[in-house]
C-alpha positions as a Markdown table, in Angstrom:
| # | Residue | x | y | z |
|---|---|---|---|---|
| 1 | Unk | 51.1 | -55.9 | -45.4 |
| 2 | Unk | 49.1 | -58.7 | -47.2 |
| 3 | Unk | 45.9 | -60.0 | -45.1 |
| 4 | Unk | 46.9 | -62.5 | -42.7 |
| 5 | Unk | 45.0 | -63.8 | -39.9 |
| 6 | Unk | 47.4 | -64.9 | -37.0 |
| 7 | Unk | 47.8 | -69.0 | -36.1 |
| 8 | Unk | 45.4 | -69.8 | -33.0 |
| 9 | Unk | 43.4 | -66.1 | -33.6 |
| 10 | Unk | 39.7 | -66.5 | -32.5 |
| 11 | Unk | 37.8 | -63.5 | -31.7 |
| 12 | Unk | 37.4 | -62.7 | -27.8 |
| 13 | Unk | 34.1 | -61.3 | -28.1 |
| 14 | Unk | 30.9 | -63.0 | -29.8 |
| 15 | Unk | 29.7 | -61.4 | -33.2 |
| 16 | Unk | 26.6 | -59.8 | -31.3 |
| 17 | Unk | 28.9 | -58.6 | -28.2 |
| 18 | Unk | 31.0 | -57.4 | -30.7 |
| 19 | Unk | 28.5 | -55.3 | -32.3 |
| 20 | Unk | 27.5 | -54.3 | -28.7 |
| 21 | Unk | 31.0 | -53.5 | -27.6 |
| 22 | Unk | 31.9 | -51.1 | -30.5 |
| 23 | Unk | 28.7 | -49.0 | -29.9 |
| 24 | Unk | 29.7 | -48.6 | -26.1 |
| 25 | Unk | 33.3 | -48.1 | -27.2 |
| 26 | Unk | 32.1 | -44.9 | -29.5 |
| 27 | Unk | 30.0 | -43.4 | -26.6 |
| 28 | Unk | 33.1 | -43.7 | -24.5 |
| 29 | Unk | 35.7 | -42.7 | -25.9 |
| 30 | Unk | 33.2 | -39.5 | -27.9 |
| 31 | Unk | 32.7 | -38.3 | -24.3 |
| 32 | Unk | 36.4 | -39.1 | -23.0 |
| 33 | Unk | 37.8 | -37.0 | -26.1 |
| 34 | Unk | 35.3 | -34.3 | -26.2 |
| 35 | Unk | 36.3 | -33.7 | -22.3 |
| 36 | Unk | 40.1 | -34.0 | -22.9 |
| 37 | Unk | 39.9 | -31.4 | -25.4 |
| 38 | Unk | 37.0 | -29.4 | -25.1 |
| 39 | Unk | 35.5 | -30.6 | -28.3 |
| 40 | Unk | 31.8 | -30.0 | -29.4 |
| 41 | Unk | 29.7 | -33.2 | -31.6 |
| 42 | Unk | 28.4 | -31.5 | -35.4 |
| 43 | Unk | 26.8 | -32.8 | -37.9 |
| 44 | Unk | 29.5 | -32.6 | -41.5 |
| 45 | Unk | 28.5 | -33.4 | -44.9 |
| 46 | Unk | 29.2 | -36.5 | -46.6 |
| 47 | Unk | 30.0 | -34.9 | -50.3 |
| 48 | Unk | 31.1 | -31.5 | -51.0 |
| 49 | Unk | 31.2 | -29.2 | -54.6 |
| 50 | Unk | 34.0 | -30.3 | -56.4 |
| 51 | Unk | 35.2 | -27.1 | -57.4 |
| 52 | Unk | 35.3 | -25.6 | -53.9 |
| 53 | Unk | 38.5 | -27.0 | -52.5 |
| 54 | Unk | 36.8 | -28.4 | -49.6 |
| 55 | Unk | 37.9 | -31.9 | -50.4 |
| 56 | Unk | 41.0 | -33.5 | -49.6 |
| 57 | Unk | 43.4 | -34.6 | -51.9 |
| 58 | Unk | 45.5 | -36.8 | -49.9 |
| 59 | Unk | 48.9 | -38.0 | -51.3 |
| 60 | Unk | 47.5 | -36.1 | -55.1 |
| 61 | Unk | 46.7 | -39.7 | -56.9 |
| 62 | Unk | 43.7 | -40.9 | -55.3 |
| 63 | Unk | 40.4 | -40.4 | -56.9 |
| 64 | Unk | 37.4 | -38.9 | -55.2 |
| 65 | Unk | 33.8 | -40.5 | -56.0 |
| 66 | Unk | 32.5 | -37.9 | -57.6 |
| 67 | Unk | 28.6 | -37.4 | -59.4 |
| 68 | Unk | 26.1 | -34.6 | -60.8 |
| 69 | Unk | 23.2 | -33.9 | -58.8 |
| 70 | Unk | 20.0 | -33.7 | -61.0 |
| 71 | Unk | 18.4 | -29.8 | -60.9 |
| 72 | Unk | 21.5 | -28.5 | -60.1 |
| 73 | Unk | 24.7 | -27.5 | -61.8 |
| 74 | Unk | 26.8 | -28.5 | -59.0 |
| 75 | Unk | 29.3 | -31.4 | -59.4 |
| 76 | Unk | 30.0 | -33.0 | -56.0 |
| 77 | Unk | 33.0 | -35.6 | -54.3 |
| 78 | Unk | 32.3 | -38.3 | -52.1 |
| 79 | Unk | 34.6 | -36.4 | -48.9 |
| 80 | Unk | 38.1 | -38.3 | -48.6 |
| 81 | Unk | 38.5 | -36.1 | -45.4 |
| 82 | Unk | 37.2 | -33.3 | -43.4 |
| 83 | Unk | 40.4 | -31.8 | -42.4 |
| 84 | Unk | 39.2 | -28.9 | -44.7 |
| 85 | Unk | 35.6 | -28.6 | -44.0 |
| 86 | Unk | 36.2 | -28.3 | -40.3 |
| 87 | Unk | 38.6 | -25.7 | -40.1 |
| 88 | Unk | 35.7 | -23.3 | -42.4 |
| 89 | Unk | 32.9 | -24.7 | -40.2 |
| 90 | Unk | 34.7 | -23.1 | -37.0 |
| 91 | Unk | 35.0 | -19.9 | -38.6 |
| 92 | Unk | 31.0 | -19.8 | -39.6 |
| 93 | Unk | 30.4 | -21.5 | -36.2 |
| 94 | Unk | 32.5 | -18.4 | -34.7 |
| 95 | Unk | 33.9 | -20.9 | -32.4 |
| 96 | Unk | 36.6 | -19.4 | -30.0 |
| 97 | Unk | 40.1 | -20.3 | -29.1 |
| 98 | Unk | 40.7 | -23.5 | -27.1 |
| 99 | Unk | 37.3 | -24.5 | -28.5 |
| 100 | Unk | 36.8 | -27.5 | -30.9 |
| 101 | Unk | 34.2 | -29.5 | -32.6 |
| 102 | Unk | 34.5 | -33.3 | -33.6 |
| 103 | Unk | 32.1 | -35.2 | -35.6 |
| 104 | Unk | 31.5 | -38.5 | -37.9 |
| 105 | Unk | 33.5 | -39.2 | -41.4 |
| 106 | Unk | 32.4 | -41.4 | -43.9 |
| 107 | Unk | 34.8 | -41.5 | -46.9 |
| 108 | Unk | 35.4 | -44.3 | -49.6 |
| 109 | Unk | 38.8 | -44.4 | -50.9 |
| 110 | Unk | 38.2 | -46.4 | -54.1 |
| 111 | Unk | 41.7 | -46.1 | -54.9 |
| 112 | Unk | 43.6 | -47.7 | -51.6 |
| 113 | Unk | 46.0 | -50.3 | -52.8 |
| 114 | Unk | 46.2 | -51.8 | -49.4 |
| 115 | Unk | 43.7 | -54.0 | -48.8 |
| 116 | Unk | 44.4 | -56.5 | -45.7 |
| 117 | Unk | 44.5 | -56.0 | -42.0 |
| 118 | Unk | 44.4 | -52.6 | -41.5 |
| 119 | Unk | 43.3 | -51.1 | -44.4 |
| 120 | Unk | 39.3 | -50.9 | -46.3 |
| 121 | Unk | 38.1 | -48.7 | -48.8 |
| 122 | Unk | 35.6 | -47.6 | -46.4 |
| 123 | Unk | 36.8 | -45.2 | -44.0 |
| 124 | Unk | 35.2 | -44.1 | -41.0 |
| 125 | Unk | 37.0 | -41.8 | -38.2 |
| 126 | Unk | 36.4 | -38.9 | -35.9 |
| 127 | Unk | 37.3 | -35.7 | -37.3 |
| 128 | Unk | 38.4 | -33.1 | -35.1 |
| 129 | Unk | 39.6 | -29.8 | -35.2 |
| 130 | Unk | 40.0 | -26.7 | -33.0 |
| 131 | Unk | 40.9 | -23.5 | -33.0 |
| 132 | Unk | 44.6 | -22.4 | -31.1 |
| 133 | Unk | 46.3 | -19.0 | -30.4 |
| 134 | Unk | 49.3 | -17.8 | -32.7 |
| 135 | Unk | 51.4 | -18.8 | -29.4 |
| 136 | Unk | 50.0 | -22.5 | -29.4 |
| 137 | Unk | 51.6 | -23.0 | -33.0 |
| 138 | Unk | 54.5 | -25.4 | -31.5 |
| 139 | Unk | 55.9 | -29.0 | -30.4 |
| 140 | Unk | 55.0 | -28.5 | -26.9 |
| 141 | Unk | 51.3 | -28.0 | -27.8 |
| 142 | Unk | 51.4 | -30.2 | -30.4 |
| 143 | Unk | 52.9 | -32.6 | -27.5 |
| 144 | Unk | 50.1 | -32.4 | -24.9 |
| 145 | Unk | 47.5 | -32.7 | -27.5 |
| 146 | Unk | 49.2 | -36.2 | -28.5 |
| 147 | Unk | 49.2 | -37.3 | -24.5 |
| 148 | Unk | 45.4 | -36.2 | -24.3 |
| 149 | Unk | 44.5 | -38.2 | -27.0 |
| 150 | Unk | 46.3 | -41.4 | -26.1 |
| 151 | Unk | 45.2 | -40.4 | -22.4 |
| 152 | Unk | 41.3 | -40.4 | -23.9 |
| 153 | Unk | 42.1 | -44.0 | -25.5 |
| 154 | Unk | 43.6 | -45.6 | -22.2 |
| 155 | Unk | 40.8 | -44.3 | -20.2 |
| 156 | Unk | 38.2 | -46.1 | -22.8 |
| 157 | Unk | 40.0 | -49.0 | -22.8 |
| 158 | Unk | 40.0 | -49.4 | -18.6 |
| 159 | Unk | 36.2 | -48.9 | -19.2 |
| 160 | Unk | 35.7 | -51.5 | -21.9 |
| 161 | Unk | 37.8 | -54.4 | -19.5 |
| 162 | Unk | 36.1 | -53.4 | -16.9 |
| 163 | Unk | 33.0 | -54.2 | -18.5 |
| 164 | Unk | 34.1 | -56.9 | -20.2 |
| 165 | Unk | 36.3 | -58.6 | -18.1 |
| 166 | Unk | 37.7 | -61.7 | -21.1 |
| 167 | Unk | 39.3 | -58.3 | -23.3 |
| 168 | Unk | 41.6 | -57.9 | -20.3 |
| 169 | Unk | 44.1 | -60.8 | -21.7 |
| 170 | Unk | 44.8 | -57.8 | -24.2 |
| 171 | Unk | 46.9 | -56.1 | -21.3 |
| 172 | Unk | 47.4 | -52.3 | -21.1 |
| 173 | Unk | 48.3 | -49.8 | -23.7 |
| 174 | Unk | 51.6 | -48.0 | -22.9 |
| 175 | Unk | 50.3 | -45.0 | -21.8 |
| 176 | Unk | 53.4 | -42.6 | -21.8 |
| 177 | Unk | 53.9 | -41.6 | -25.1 |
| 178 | Unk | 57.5 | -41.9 | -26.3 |
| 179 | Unk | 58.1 | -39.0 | -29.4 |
| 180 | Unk | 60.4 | -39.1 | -32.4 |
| 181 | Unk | 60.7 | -37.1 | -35.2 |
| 182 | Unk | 60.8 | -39.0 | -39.4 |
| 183 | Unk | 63.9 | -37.9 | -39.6 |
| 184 | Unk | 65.5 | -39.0 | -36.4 |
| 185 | Unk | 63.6 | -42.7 | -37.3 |
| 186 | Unk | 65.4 | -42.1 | -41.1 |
| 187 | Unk | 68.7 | -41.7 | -39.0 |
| 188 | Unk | 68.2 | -44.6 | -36.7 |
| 189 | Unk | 67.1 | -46.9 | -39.6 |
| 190 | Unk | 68.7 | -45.8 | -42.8 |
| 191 | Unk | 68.3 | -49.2 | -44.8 |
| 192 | Unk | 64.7 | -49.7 | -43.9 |
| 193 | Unk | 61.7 | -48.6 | -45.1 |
| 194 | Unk | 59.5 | -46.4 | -43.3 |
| 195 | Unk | 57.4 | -48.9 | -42.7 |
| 196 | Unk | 60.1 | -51.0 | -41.2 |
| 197 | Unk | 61.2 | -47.8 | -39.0 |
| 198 | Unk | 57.8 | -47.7 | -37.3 |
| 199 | Unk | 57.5 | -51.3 | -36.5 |
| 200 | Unk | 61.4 | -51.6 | -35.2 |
| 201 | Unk | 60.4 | -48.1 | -33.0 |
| 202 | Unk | 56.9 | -49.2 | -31.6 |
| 203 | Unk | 58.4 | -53.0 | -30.9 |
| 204 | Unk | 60.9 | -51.4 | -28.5 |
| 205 | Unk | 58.2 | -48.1 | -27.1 |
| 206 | Unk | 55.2 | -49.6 | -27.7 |
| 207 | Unk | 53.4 | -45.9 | -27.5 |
| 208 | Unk | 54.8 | -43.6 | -29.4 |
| 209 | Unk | 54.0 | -40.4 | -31.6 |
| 210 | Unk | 55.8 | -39.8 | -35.3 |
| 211 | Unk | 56.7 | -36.1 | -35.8 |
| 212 | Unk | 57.1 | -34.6 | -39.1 |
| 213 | Unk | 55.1 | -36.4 | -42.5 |
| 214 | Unk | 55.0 | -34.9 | -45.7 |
| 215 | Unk | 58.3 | -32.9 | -46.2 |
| 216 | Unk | 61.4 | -34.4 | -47.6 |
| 217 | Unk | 63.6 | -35.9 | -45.2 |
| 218 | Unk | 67.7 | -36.1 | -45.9 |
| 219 | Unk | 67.1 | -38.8 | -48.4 |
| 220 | Unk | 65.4 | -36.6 | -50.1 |
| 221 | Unk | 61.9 | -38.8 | -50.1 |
| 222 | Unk | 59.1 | -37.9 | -47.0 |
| 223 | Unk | 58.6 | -40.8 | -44.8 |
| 224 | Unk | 54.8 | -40.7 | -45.9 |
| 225 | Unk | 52.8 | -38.5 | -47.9 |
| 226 | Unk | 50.4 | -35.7 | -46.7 |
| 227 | Unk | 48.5 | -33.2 | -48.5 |
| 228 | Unk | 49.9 | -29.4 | -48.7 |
| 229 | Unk | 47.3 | -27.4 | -47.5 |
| 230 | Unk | 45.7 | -28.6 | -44.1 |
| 231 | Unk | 48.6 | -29.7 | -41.6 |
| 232 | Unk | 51.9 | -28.0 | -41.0 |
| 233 | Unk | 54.4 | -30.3 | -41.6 |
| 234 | Unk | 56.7 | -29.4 | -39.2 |
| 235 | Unk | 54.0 | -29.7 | -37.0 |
| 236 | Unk | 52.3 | -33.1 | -37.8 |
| 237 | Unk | 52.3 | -36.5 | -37.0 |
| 238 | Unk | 50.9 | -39.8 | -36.4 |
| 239 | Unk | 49.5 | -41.7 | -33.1 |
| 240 | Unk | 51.0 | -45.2 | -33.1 |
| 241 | Unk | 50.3 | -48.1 | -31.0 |
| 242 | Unk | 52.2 | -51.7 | -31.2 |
| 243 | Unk | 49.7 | -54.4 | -32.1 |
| 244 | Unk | 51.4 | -57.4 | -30.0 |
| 245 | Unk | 48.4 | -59.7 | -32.2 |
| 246 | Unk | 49.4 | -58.3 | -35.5 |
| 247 | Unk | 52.8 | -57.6 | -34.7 |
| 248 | Unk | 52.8 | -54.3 | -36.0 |
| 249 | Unk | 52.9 | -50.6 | -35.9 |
| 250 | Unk | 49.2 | -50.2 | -35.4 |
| 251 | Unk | 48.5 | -46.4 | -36.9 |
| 252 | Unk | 45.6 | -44.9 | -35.0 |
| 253 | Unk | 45.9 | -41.4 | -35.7 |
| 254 | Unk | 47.1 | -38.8 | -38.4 |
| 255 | Unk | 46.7 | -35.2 | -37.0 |
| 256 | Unk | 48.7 | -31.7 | -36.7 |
| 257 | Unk | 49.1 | -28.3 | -36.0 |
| 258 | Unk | 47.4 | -26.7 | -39.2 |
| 259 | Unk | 49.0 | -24.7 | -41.9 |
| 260 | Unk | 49.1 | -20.8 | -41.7 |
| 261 | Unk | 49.2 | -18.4 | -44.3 |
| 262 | Unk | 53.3 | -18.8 | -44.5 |
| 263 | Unk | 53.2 | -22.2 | -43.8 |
| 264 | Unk | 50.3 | -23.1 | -46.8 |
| 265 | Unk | 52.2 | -20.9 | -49.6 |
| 266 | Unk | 56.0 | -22.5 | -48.6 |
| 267 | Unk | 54.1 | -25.9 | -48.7 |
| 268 | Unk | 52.3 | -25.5 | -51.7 |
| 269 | Unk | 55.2 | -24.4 | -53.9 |
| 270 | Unk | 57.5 | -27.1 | -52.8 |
| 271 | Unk | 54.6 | -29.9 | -53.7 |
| 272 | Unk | 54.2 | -28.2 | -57.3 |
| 273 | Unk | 50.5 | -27.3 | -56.4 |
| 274 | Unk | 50.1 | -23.7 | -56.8 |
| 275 | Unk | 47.2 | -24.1 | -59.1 |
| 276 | Unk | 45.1 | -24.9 | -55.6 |
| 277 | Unk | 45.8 | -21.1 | -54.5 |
| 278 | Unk | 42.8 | -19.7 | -57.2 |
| 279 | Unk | 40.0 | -21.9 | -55.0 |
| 280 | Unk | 38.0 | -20.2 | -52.5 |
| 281 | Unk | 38.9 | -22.1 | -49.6 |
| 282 | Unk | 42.9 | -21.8 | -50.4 |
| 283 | Unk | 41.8 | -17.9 | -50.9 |
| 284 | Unk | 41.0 | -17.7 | -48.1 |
| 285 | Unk | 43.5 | -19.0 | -46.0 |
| 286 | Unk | 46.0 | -17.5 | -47.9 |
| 287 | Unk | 44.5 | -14.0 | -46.7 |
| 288 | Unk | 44.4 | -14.7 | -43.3 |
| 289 | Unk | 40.7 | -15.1 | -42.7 |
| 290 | Unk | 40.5 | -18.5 | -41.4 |
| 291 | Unk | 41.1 | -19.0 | -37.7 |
| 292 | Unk | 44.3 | -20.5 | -36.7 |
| 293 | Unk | 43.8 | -24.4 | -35.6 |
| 294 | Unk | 44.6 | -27.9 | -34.5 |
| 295 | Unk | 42.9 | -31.3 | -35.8 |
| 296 | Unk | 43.1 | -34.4 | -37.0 |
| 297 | Unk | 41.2 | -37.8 | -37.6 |
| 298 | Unk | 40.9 | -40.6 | -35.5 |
| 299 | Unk | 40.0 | -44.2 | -37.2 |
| 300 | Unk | 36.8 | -45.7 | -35.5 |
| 301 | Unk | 37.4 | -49.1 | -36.7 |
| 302 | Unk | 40.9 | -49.0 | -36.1 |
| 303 | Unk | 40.3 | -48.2 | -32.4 |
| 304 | Unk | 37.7 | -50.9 | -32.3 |
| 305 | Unk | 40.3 | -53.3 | -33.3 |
| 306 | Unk | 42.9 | -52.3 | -30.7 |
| 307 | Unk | 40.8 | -52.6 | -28.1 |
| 308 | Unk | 38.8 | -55.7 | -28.8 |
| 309 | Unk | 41.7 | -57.6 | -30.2 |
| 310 | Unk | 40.6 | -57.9 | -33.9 |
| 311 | Unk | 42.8 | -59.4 | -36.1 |
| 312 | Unk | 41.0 | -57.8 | -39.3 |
| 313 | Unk | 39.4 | -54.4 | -39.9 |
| 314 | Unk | 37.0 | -56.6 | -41.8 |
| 315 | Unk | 35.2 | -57.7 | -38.2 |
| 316 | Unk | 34.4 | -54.3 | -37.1 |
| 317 | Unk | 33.2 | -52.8 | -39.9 |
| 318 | Unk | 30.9 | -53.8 | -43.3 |
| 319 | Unk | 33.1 | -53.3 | -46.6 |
| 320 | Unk | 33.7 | -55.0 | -49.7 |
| 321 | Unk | 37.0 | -57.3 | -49.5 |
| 322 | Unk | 39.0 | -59.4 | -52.7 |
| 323 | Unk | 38.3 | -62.8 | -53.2 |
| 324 | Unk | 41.6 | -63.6 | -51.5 |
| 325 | Unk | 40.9 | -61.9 | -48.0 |
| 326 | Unk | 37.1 | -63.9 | -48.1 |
| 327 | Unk | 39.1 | -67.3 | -48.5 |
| 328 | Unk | 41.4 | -66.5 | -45.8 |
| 329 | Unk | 38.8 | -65.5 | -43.6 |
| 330 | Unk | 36.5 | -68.1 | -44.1 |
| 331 | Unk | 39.2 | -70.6 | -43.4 |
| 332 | Unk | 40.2 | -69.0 | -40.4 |
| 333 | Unk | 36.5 | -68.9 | -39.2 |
| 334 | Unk | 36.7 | -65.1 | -39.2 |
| 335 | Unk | 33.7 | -63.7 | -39.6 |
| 336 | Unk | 33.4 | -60.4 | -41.8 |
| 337 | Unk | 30.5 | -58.4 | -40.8 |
């Protein structure tokens, strides 16, 4: 999707109540979240060693900022996500089943081709993760862990109208979750891309909950990538929301049921990246001494523009944008903060 700014847009909120609203949205929906699913705020790192296998690697192509640290021998990356670093934290944190942690990601992703709307090389979300029972390793958990977090964004966004009464000509979220699996989307939609799947579902359910990214689908090509070794992906998925002002599948959320020893060394074979089994963190999973868990990350900025009816990631958070998007926004009166 190129930038775009809708005909008529103007912001609802002021730039300084907008700056207001998204710190009140943050405590809200933090507190709303943590409650939900009995999560506990940590402090994470913002750059990890390189050679540790902390660091995600995404779809495999996208380079980490990386730099040497003067004194040391240590290299270190710029984190792309947590999804790895949580999951070790629990076991040092000797957190306990049905118990989680959630805290702050700041990532740049110098190599995201998608510049517009939606998309920034700056990334900030809330990482989450928490630790499950061999018996919670299933759709049905999976399931009510997808309503709670769609439940914890309703709830924030009855708060935020209610306080500001103008952001309630954005209407309601859906709040009943409707769930499909990639393939069944594939099925439905075989001559469209899966980009075109998730718009032509969300138009009709509005609310809905994409089962199943990073394995091949019949076609033989996933309907998105996702890394090997942190979610399960038979037991992954994405949080959607339709954007009636964008007019679009509006992604919120990437999350999942994580990968267990079986589930890490199937997965790593069929991506070709057996190479990752020799680093200490893939070591140790592989032998069983990392807990069992659930996580996922949660985009701040995205959920600012849901809720206060952005039309551009650009007004809710400070990034660097292409000539083109400037132009366009400047012409539109859209401020970019």
């Amino acid at each position: 999707m190129k930038s775009f700014i809708p005909e008529g847009y103007s912001s609802i909120l002021s730039v300084y109540d907008t700056q207001k609203a998204i710190s009140l949205l943050k405590r809200l929906f933090e507190d709303r979240l943590g409650a939900l699913l009995n999560l506990y705020r940590v402090s994470a790192p913002l750059f990890v060693e390189a050679d540790s296998g902390l660091n995600d690697n995404l779809n495999g192509y996208e380079r980490p900022v990386s730099f040497d640290i003067l004194r040391s021998d240590a290299h270190a990356q710029v984190v792309q996500s947590l999804a790895k670093w949580k999951r070790l934290a629990l076991k040092r944190y000797c957190f306990y089943p049905g118990k989680g942690l959630y805290t702050d990601m700041n990532a740049i992703r110098r190599d995201e081709d998608e510049l517009d709307n939606l998309h920034s090389i700056y990334v900030d979300q809330w990482d989450w993760e928490k630790v499950i029972l061999a018996e919670n390793r299933n759709l049905d958990y999976l399931k009510l862990t997808v309503m709670d977090i769609v439940k914890a964004v309703c709830d924030t966004q009855d708060t935020m109208q209610a306080i500001y009464p103008q952001l309630g000509s954005l209407g309601k979220l859906e709040r009943r979750v409707s769930f499909v699996t990639s393939q069944e989307l594939e099925d439905m939609y075989p001559d469209k891309t899966p980009k075109e799947r998730e718009n032509a579902y969300l138009k009709e359910h509005k609310t809905a909950f994409i089962i199943g990214i990073g394995g091949a689908l019949k076609s033989g090509k996933p309907h998105d990538g996702r890394a090997p070794d942190y979610d399960d992906w038979s037991l992954n998925g994405d949080i959607m929301f339709w954007n009636e002002l964008l007019g679009c599948a509006f992604e919120l959320s990437s999350m999942g049921i994580r990968v267990d020893p079986e589930a890490l060394d199937r997965q790593l074979r069929l991506s070709g990246c057996d190479d990752r089994r020799e680093l200490p963190y893939h070591k140790m999973l592989l032998n069983g001494e990392l807990p069992l868990t659930i996580g996922g990350g949660i985009g701040q900025s995205r959920l600012s523009m849901l809720l206060l009816g952005k039309a551009h990631i650009g007004e809710v958070q400070a990034s660097i944008w292409d000539k083109d998007t400037v132009e366009l926004c400047e012409k539109a009166d859209v401020m970019l903060l």
